[in-house]
Short mmCIF file of C-alpha atoms in Angstrom, two decimals:
data_model
loop_
_atom_site.label_atom_id
_atom_site.label_comp_id
_atom_site.label_asym_id
_atom_site.label_seq_id
_atom_site.Cartn_x
_atom_site.Cartn_y
_atom_site.Cartn_z
CA MET A 10 -0.19 4.02 -18.77
CA LYS A 11 -1.31 1.09 -20.94
CA LYS A 12 2.28 -0.56 -20.42
CA THR A 13 2.11 -0.07 -16.59
CA ILE A 14 -1.33 -1.60 -16.48
CA LEU A 15 -0.13 -4.57 -18.65
CA ILE A 16 2.67 -5.06 -16.36
CA ILE A 17 0.54 -4.95 -13.17
CA GLY A 18 -1.62 -7.25 -14.96
CA LEU A 19 1.03 -9.94 -15.77
CA LEU A 20 2.58 -9.27 -12.15
CA LEU A 21 -1.00 -10.00 -10.65
CA ILE A 22 -1.62 -13.22 -12.86
CA LEU A 23 1.85 -14.51 -12.05
CA SER A 24 1.52 -13.80 -8.23
CA PHE A 25 -1.72 -15.63 -8.31
CA VAL A 26 0.04 -18.59 -9.72
CA PHE A 27 2.88 -18.52 -7.18
CA ASP A 28 0.97 -17.17 -4.26
CA ASN A 29 1.22 -20.31 -2.26
CA TRP A 30 4.75 -20.92 -3.22
CA ILE A 31 5.98 -17.24 -2.22
CA ILE A 32 4.35 -17.27 1.06
CA ASP A 33 5.66 -20.73 1.89
CA PHE A 34 9.04 -19.67 1.00
CA VAL A 35 9.06 -16.18 2.89
CA THR A 36 7.30 -17.68 5.85
CA SER A 37 10.25 -20.31 6.07
CA LEU A 38 12.68 -17.63 6.55
CA ARG A 39 11.04 -16.42 9.65
CA THR A 40 13.50 -16.04 12.62
CA GLU A 41 12.44 -14.37 16.02
CA ASN A 42 14.35 -11.06 15.46
CA VAL A 43 13.01 -10.25 12.03
CA THR A 44 9.31 -11.34 13.10
CA SER A 45 9.71 -8.67 15.97
CA PHE A 46 11.09 -6.25 13.44
CA MET A 47 8.09 -6.97 11.06
CA MET A 48 5.36 -6.76 13.58
CA VAL A 49 6.52 -3.14 14.35
CA ILE A 50 6.78 -2.36 10.55
CA THR A 51 3.31 -3.60 9.87
CA SER A 52 2.05 -1.89 12.91
CA ILE A 53 3.44 1.49 12.86
CA GLY A 54 4.90 1.56 9.32
CA PHE A 55 1.51 3.27 7.95
CA LEU A 56 1.29 5.64 10.91
CA PHE A 57 5.06 6.74 10.17
CA VAL A 58 3.89 7.31 6.52
CA VAL A 59 1.02 9.32 7.44
CA PHE A 60 3.00 11.37 10.12
CA VAL A 61 5.81 12.07 7.67
CA SER A 62 3.34 13.10 4.99
CA TYR A 63 1.41 15.32 7.21
CA SER A 64 4.64 16.93 8.47
CA PHE A 65 5.97 17.65 4.98
CA LEU A 66 2.50 19.14 4.05
CA LEU A 67 1.55 20.87 7.27
CA LYS A 68 1.89 24.25 5.64
CA ASN A 69 -0.82 23.26 2.86
CA ASN A 70 -4.19 22.41 4.08
CA LYS A 71 -5.23 21.50 0.65
CA LYS A 72 -2.52 19.12 -0.11
CA ILE A 73 -3.31 17.56 3.43
CA ALA A 74 -6.89 17.25 2.35
CA LEU A 75 -5.82 15.50 -0.80
CA LEU A 76 -3.48 13.11 1.29
CA ILE A 77 -6.52 12.04 3.49
CA LEU A 78 -8.77 11.80 0.60
CA SER A 79 -6.14 9.44 -1.16
CA ILE A 80 -6.08 7.25 2.29
CA VAL A 81 -9.80 7.33 2.65
CA LEU A 82 -10.92 6.26 -0.77
CA SER A 83 -8.33 3.68 -0.93
CA TYR A 84 -9.16 1.98 2.10
CA LEU A 85 -12.99 2.39 1.35
CA ILE A 86 -12.45 0.72 -1.98
CA GLY A 87 -10.10 -1.85 -0.87
CA PHE A 88 -12.83 -2.84 1.84
CA ILE A 89 -15.52 -3.00 -0.46
CA LEU A 90 -13.62 -5.12 -2.87
CA LYS A 91 -12.84 -7.46 0.14
CA LEU A 92 -16.36 -7.96 0.82
CA LEU A 93 -17.07 -8.60 -2.85
CA ILE A 94 -14.28 -11.01 -3.23
CA MET A 95 -14.09 -12.69 0.28
CA ARG A 96 -10.81 -14.37 -0.42
CA GLU A 97 -9.63 -16.30 2.90
CA ARG A 98 -6.34 -15.29 4.34
CA PRO A 99 -3.29 -17.46 4.20
CA ASP A 100 -3.02 -20.45 6.88
CA ALA A 101 0.51 -19.12 7.65
CA ALA A 102 -0.89 -16.18 9.80
CA LEU A 103 1.04 -15.36 12.88
CA PHE A 104 -2.01 -13.56 14.34
CA PHE A 105 -5.65 -13.25 13.54
CA GLU A 106 -6.99 -10.82 11.01
CA SER A 107 -10.60 -10.54 10.95
CA SER A 108 -11.14 -9.10 7.47
CA TYR A 109 -10.62 -10.93 4.18
CA SER A 110 -7.37 -10.99 2.34
CA PHE A 111 -7.81 -9.54 -1.06
CA PRO A 112 -6.83 -6.75 -1.98
CA SER A 113 -4.45 -5.48 0.93
CA ASN A 114 -5.73 -2.29 2.73
CA HIS A 115 -2.19 -1.78 4.16
CA ALA A 116 -0.76 -1.89 0.56
CA ALA A 117 -3.54 0.24 -0.66
CA THR A 118 -3.40 2.81 1.94
CA ILE A 119 0.37 3.36 2.17
CA PHE A 120 0.71 3.47 -1.67
CA SER A 121 -2.01 6.03 -2.09
CA THR A 122 0.00 8.40 -0.51
CA LEU A 123 3.05 7.94 -2.92
CA PRO A 124 1.87 10.13 -5.86
CA LEU A 125 1.41 13.29 -3.93
CA MET A 126 4.72 12.82 -1.69
CA THR A 127 6.84 11.90 -4.43
CA LYS A 128 5.80 14.83 -6.54
CA ASN A 129 6.50 17.39 -3.69
CA PHE A 130 9.40 15.78 -2.34
CA PRO A 131 11.10 13.96 -5.18
CA LYS A 132 14.59 13.72 -3.32
CA TYR A 133 12.80 11.43 -0.85
CA ILE A 134 11.22 8.95 -3.45
CA TYR A 135 13.34 6.06 -2.85
CA LEU A 136 12.59 6.32 0.81
CA PHE A 137 8.76 6.62 0.44
CA PHE A 138 8.97 3.53 -1.91
CA ILE A 139 11.17 1.74 0.42
CA VAL A 140 8.71 2.09 3.30
CA ALA A 141 5.81 1.37 1.35
CA ILE A 142 7.38 -1.92 -0.07
CA LEU A 143 8.89 -2.87 3.30
CA VAL A 144 5.26 -2.56 5.04
CA SER A 145 3.60 -4.33 2.33
CA PHE A 146 6.59 -7.22 2.32
CA SER A 147 5.86 -7.51 6.33
CA ARG A 148 2.27 -8.56 5.60
CA ILE A 149 3.61 -11.63 3.47
CA TYR A 150 6.17 -12.39 6.11
CA LEU A 151 3.74 -12.06 8.89
CA GLY A 152 1.49 -14.76 7.00
CA VAL A 153 -1.64 -12.46 6.55
CA HIS A 154 -1.40 -11.78 2.92
CA TYR A 155 -0.74 -13.46 -0.51
CA ALA A 156 1.67 -11.62 -3.04
CA SER A 157 -1.34 -10.79 -5.39
CA ASP A 158 -3.11 -9.11 -2.32
CA LEU A 159 -0.33 -6.67 -2.12
CA ILE A 160 0.11 -6.26 -5.99
CA LEU A 161 -3.39 -5.53 -6.34
CA GLY A 162 -3.59 -3.17 -3.31
CA GLY A 163 -0.59 -1.58 -4.07
CA PHE A 164 -1.63 -0.74 -7.46
CA LEU A 165 -5.12 0.32 -6.28
CA GLY A 166 -3.88 2.70 -3.79
CA TYR A 167 -1.19 4.40 -6.17
CA THR A 168 -3.86 4.65 -9.25
CA ILE A 169 -6.30 6.26 -6.36
CA GLY A 170 -3.49 8.60 -5.32
CA LEU A 171 -2.77 9.52 -8.94
CA ILE A 172 -6.41 10.53 -9.48
CA VAL A 173 -6.73 12.32 -6.49
CA MET A 174 -3.69 14.28 -7.33
CA LYS A 175 -4.69 15.01 -10.78
CA PHE A 176 -7.89 16.16 -9.15
CA GLY A 177 -6.08 18.42 -6.75
CA GLU A 178 -4.16 20.01 -9.65
CA LYS A 179 -7.17 20.85 -11.54
CA LYS A 180 -9.55 22.09 -8.86
CA TRP A 181 -7.04 23.86 -6.65
CA LYS A 182 -4.22 24.28 -9.13
CA ILE A 183 -1.91 22.41 -7.15
CA ASN A 184 1.29 21.03 -8.63
CA GLY A 185 4.71 20.32 -7.31
CA ARG A 186 5.91 22.27 -4.34
CA ASN A 187 3.07 25.07 -4.37
#
């Protein structure tokens, strides 16, 4: 865990240093077709993950409760951090977002579902991570987040998801595919 935190910390520092360069580079690659695709991904990507997660866990109310708890906690903590940090959004935004930029709540909420989903459905681990990364990347492409917003948001969400999953394992004896 210490090694993971160190790696995330280094990525976060590097992304802060290169935030403007990254967003300038990514937004310079915009095309009409890719922009349309990214608008769909950013709009329904999270809903897709929630729907798929709910469908997979439909027969287990405790796991659904853990999934919802992960999403709600990551959103609330992200929202509070936004209000405390008050980082403005990039100038390259294709549409208006009224909240602050740091951390990304899209990244936090979607990554919060991953611990529970990948533990219960390990054969879909790559699919879950690809969708989470694609939704997160769409936020840079559309110019509404810096890379550091997404790195911290993803780390925050994933960590909250792990904590909630561990809580479920202890409290309700939930583990794996129970």
